[in-house]
Amino acid sequence: MAPRIDDEESGGRTVSKGAGATPAPAARATGPIGSGTDSAVPQTQPSVPDTTTATPEPETSLPDTETATPEPETSAPGAEAVASDAVPEAVAAETGSVPGADRRVAAVRRLASAGRRRHAAQLVCSAALLAVALTGGAIAVGAARDGGPAVAAASSAVDPGVLGGGNLDAAIASLQTHLRSQPRDSGSWATLGLAYVEQARTKGDPARYPQADKALRRSLALAPGNDQALAGQAALAAARHDFKDTLTYADQALKQNPYSERALSSRVDALVEFGRYTEASRAVDTADTRKPGVPVFTRYAYVHELRGDVPTARRVLEQALSVATSPGDVAYVSAQLGQLAWNQGDYKSALGSYARALAADENYLPALEGRARAQAATGGRDEAIKGLETVVSRYPLPGPLVELGELYEARGAAGDRARARDQYALVDAWIGLARANGVNADLDTALAAADHGDKASALRAARAEWARRHTVHTADALAWALHVNGHDQEALSYARGATATGYRNAAFLYHRGMIELATGHTKDGRASLTAALKLNPGFSPLGAAAARKALEAAR
């Protein structure tokens, strides 16, 4: 069973990395988060840690922005290579002036419509979406123009000016039109770059990232060191899982503008993704002091959740929901509350939160996917399959593809095994697309391939990701990849380290329990598996059944 896979790690959540200003000021979340030291994951080849014992963080850490930040570059690397007076070709393609672009869009939509009626066409649609994206086709432009469904309204955490009336595609088209007449408007280039990052995230289309990079570099070439573009570069680096650059650009932006909400949020994200949880706690408290609002509140909640403080995480998310004003923000925060409830096995509350998110935005992907997961966990497997088929026909991302494949396997009807294989093959295609557009996809590879692909590839990817960053998620991925490759003794310390911060994740407990049984720690293994099923009995279509079977065999 592979844990949930998403475009960002973030505990199985889709988190908007390019945070921006919210419409209205909000009260702070609370005072400083927590106290004492973190229980961090193992930093080297570790001995078996006690789950209640804190493991110190690395001695080298990034200083607070107030005390030391890198000197800002005058422009992004390579910015001078961007022409100063011509609109990039990507803009022409985005506005539909490339011959055949509208025909490709229409063809994909026809396949999507057919796919919602029957599975075979649905698979073709998903493959077509990936193929068009791989060839640089404009699959997302002008949804309303040719009668397609309205694009999911993104969170206003990106930028209120980008979203305008709530249609991100329309806002991008408007920016492109403006830049044709005002090509030296550095602020609009930065806003366009941020919009491309958000479009890539919400649509699962990494082909947008190179376009975002072009726009942001152009902004920096026109106005060297401007904080809006530097914060956009931080958001882009985070979306590509390049967290070293995320920190660098965020700190450069904060030196120019200490109150940049995007930069403050991206800095928290990067510290979390490096597993530097104590620093992340300090950084999110700084962000809460300087710029309280929806983007900061959601990160504040997640830092608490990682430390096992679910009540505080829930309270802060509810506070974020109370100050959310746009449909995008309501959908975003409600889906976060739904995921938090689902992680604790509270399916009724999860379904309620997802319903609220979808009432605000009926196309919001995390809510559609989360609702299907909760439906599957409460016995509505066929309903969940139908919902996920709709999701992947629109957005063929690794998370819902793996979940749908496992639901097919669990159902076991005629043809379901082949249907499951089709979903896993599409995961490989998405990973290839992501890598082709500058995204580090090693964590996605490790999680998916360990259970549904090349196990040796899973281990190589997990080791590579662990070499870059030490988080609870990379520890869990490495532990499971080691286990499926028969290296259980080595896996044990990583599995225990993944649960050492107090983070309540049933998949982590399941992985730990299976590894403990494999290494002869029968009592511990039974305790971990029991805890996983008690916490979230429907955490996985296949993993929950495997946990119950292992418990029975270990009696």
Short mmCIF file of C-alpha atoms in Angstrom, two decimals, residues 293-476:
data_model
loop_
_atom_site.label_atom_id
_atom_site.label_comp_id
_atom_site.label_asym_id
_atom_site.label_seq_id
_atom_site.Cartn_x
_atom_site.Cartn_y
_atom_site.Cartn_z
CA GLY A 293 -4.14 35.32 7.31
CA VAL A 294 -5.26 32.16 5.54
CA PRO A 295 -1.87 31.13 4.02
CA VAL A 296 -0.07 31.53 7.36
CA PHE A 297 -2.86 29.93 9.41
CA THR A 298 -2.86 26.76 7.29
CA ARG A 299 0.89 26.40 7.67
CA TYR A 300 0.65 27.13 11.39
CA ALA A 301 -1.88 24.30 11.67
CA TYR A 302 0.29 21.86 9.74
CA VAL A 303 3.36 22.53 11.87
CA HIS A 304 1.22 21.67 14.91
CA GLU A 305 -0.15 18.54 13.25
CA LEU A 306 3.37 17.31 12.51
CA ARG A 307 4.08 17.47 16.25
CA GLY A 308 0.89 15.54 17.08
CA ASP A 309 -1.06 18.56 18.31
CA VAL A 310 -4.24 17.87 16.35
CA PRO A 311 -6.60 19.97 18.54
CA THR A 312 -4.54 23.11 17.94
CA ALA A 313 -4.26 22.33 14.23
CA ARG A 314 -8.04 21.99 14.02
CA ARG A 315 -8.66 25.19 15.97
CA VAL A 316 -6.32 27.23 13.79
CA LEU A 317 -7.87 25.85 10.58
CA GLU A 318 -11.32 26.73 11.88
CA GLN A 319 -10.02 30.23 12.57
CA ALA A 320 -8.67 30.38 9.02
CA LEU A 321 -12.07 29.32 7.69
CA SER A 322 -13.76 32.05 9.72
CA VAL A 323 -11.69 34.75 7.97
CA ALA A 324 -11.80 33.19 4.48
CA THR A 325 -13.77 35.43 2.15
CA SER A 326 -13.34 34.12 -1.39
CA PRO A 327 -14.79 30.81 -2.65
CA GLY A 328 -11.24 29.66 -3.36
CA ASP A 329 -10.09 30.23 0.20
CA VAL A 330 -13.21 28.59 1.64
CA ALA A 331 -12.62 25.53 -0.54
CA TYR A 332 -8.92 25.44 0.30
CA VAL A 333 -9.29 25.65 4.08
CA SER A 334 -12.34 23.35 4.19
CA ALA A 335 -10.41 20.69 2.31
CA GLN A 336 -7.54 21.04 4.79
CA LEU A 337 -10.02 20.47 7.64
CA GLY A 338 -11.37 17.45 5.78
CA GLN A 339 -7.92 15.95 5.40
CA LEU A 340 -7.13 16.54 9.06
CA ALA A 341 -10.37 14.78 10.06
CA TRP A 342 -9.73 11.89 7.65
CA ASN A 343 -6.24 11.38 9.08
CA GLN A 344 -7.88 10.86 12.50
CA GLY A 345 -10.51 8.45 11.14
CA ASP A 346 -13.32 10.99 11.66
CA TYR A 347 -15.04 10.31 8.36
CA LYS A 348 -18.28 12.11 9.19
CA SER A 349 -16.46 15.36 9.87
CA ALA A 350 -14.25 14.82 6.83
CA LEU A 351 -17.26 14.39 4.54
CA GLY A 352 -18.84 17.51 6.02
CA SER A 353 -15.74 19.58 5.38
CA TYR A 354 -15.36 18.29 1.85
CA ALA A 355 -19.03 19.09 1.19
CA ARG A 356 -18.40 22.66 2.32
CA ALA A 357 -15.36 22.91 0.08
CA LEU A 358 -17.33 21.66 -2.92
CA ALA A 359 -20.21 24.00 -2.16
CA ALA A 360 -17.70 26.84 -2.53
CA ASP A 361 -16.04 25.34 -5.61
CA GLU A 362 -17.51 22.22 -7.17
CA ASN A 363 -14.32 21.52 -9.14
CA TYR A 364 -11.82 21.75 -6.28
CA LEU A 365 -9.55 18.74 -6.78
CA PRO A 366 -8.38 18.07 -3.19
CA ALA A 367 -12.01 18.05 -2.00
CA LEU A 368 -13.16 15.74 -4.80
CA GLU A 369 -10.31 13.35 -4.07
CA GLY A 370 -10.73 13.58 -0.30
CA ARG A 371 -14.46 12.93 -0.52
CA ALA A 372 -13.82 9.79 -2.54
CA ARG A 373 -11.31 8.55 0.05
CA ALA A 374 -13.79 9.12 2.86
CA GLN A 375 -16.54 7.39 0.88
CA ALA A 376 -14.30 4.37 0.34
CA ALA A 377 -13.46 4.26 4.05
CA THR A 378 -17.16 4.25 4.99
CA GLY A 379 -18.09 1.41 2.64
CA GLY A 380 -19.04 3.39 -0.44
CA ARG A 381 -16.43 1.83 -2.68
CA ASP A 382 -18.38 2.03 -5.94
CA GLU A 383 -19.25 5.66 -5.26
CA ALA A 384 -15.60 6.35 -4.47
CA ILE A 385 -14.46 4.68 -7.69
CA LYS A 386 -16.89 6.74 -9.70
CA GLY A 387 -15.67 9.91 -8.03
CA LEU A 388 -12.00 9.12 -8.58
CA GLU A 389 -12.63 8.19 -12.19
CA THR A 390 -13.97 11.71 -12.63
CA VAL A 391 -10.97 13.20 -10.84
CA VAL A 392 -8.33 11.40 -12.90
CA SER A 393 -10.19 12.08 -16.15
CA ARG A 394 -9.58 15.76 -15.42
CA TYR A 395 -6.34 15.69 -13.44
CA PRO A 396 -4.24 12.51 -13.81
CA LEU A 397 -2.09 13.04 -10.70
CA PRO A 398 -0.21 10.28 -8.84
CA GLY A 399 -2.31 10.42 -5.65
CA PRO A 400 -5.75 9.77 -7.12
CA LEU A 401 -4.32 7.40 -9.75
CA VAL A 402 -2.80 5.14 -7.07
CA GLU A 403 -5.93 5.34 -4.92
CA LEU A 404 -8.14 4.43 -7.87
CA GLY A 405 -5.87 1.55 -8.85
CA GLU A 406 -5.97 0.16 -5.31
CA LEU A 407 -9.76 0.48 -5.20
CA TYR A 408 -9.97 -1.52 -8.42
CA GLU A 409 -7.72 -4.18 -6.92
CA ALA A 410 -9.76 -4.27 -3.72
CA ARG A 411 -13.02 -4.64 -5.64
CA GLY A 412 -11.64 -7.43 -7.81
CA ALA A 413 -14.36 -7.43 -10.48
CA ALA A 414 -13.76 -8.66 -14.00
CA GLY A 415 -11.22 -6.41 -15.67
CA ASP A 416 -10.31 -4.57 -12.46
CA ARG A 417 -6.76 -5.87 -12.34
CA ALA A 418 -6.09 -4.51 -15.83
CA ARG A 419 -7.76 -1.23 -14.88
CA ALA A 420 -5.48 -0.96 -11.86
CA ARG A 421 -2.39 -1.56 -14.00
CA ASP A 422 -3.54 1.22 -16.31
CA GLN A 423 -3.62 3.69 -13.40
CA TYR A 424 -0.14 2.73 -12.23
CA ALA A 425 1.19 3.12 -15.77
CA LEU A 426 -0.20 6.65 -15.84
CA VAL A 427 1.64 7.41 -12.60
CA ASP A 428 4.88 6.57 -14.41
CA ALA A 429 3.85 8.88 -17.25
CA TRP A 430 3.16 11.75 -14.85
CA ILE A 431 6.51 11.26 -13.13
CA GLY A 432 8.22 11.42 -16.51
CA LEU A 433 6.35 14.62 -17.32
CA ALA A 434 7.27 16.15 -13.98
CA ARG A 435 10.96 15.37 -14.38
CA ALA A 436 10.95 16.74 -17.92
CA ASN A 437 9.77 20.06 -16.49
CA GLY A 438 12.31 20.37 -13.71
CA VAL A 439 10.41 18.70 -10.84
CA ASN A 440 12.24 16.44 -8.43
CA ALA A 441 9.90 13.42 -8.42
CA ASP A 442 11.96 10.98 -6.34
CA LEU A 443 9.48 10.91 -3.46
CA ASP A 444 6.58 10.22 -5.83
CA THR A 445 8.62 7.47 -7.47
CA ALA A 446 9.56 5.86 -4.16
CA LEU A 447 5.99 5.84 -2.85
CA ALA A 448 4.33 4.52 -5.99
CA ALA A 449 6.98 2.09 -7.20
CA ALA A 450 7.44 0.37 -3.83
CA ASP A 451 3.99 -1.19 -4.10
CA HIS A 452 3.08 -0.89 -7.75
CA GLY A 453 6.25 -0.73 -9.80
CA ASP A 454 9.98 -1.46 -9.87
CA LYS A 455 11.02 -2.04 -6.25
CA ALA A 456 14.69 -1.42 -6.98
CA SER A 457 13.80 1.93 -8.57
CA ALA A 458 11.75 2.77 -5.49
CA LEU A 459 14.76 2.20 -3.25
CA ARG A 460 17.11 4.23 -5.44
CA ALA A 461 14.65 7.11 -5.45
CA ALA A 462 14.06 6.92 -1.70
CA ARG A 463 17.79 6.94 -0.93
CA ALA A 464 18.28 9.90 -3.25
CA GLU A 465 15.50 11.85 -1.57
CA TRP A 466 16.79 11.01 1.91
CA ALA A 467 20.21 12.32 0.89
CA ARG A 468 18.57 15.67 0.12
CA ARG A 469 16.23 16.07 3.09
CA HIS A 470 15.32 14.34 6.33
CA THR A 471 11.57 14.56 6.99
CA VAL A 472 9.03 12.19 8.46
CA HIS A 473 7.77 11.54 4.94
CA THR A 474 11.15 10.75 3.43
CA ALA A 475 11.95 8.53 6.44
CA ASP A 476 8.72 6.60 5.91
#
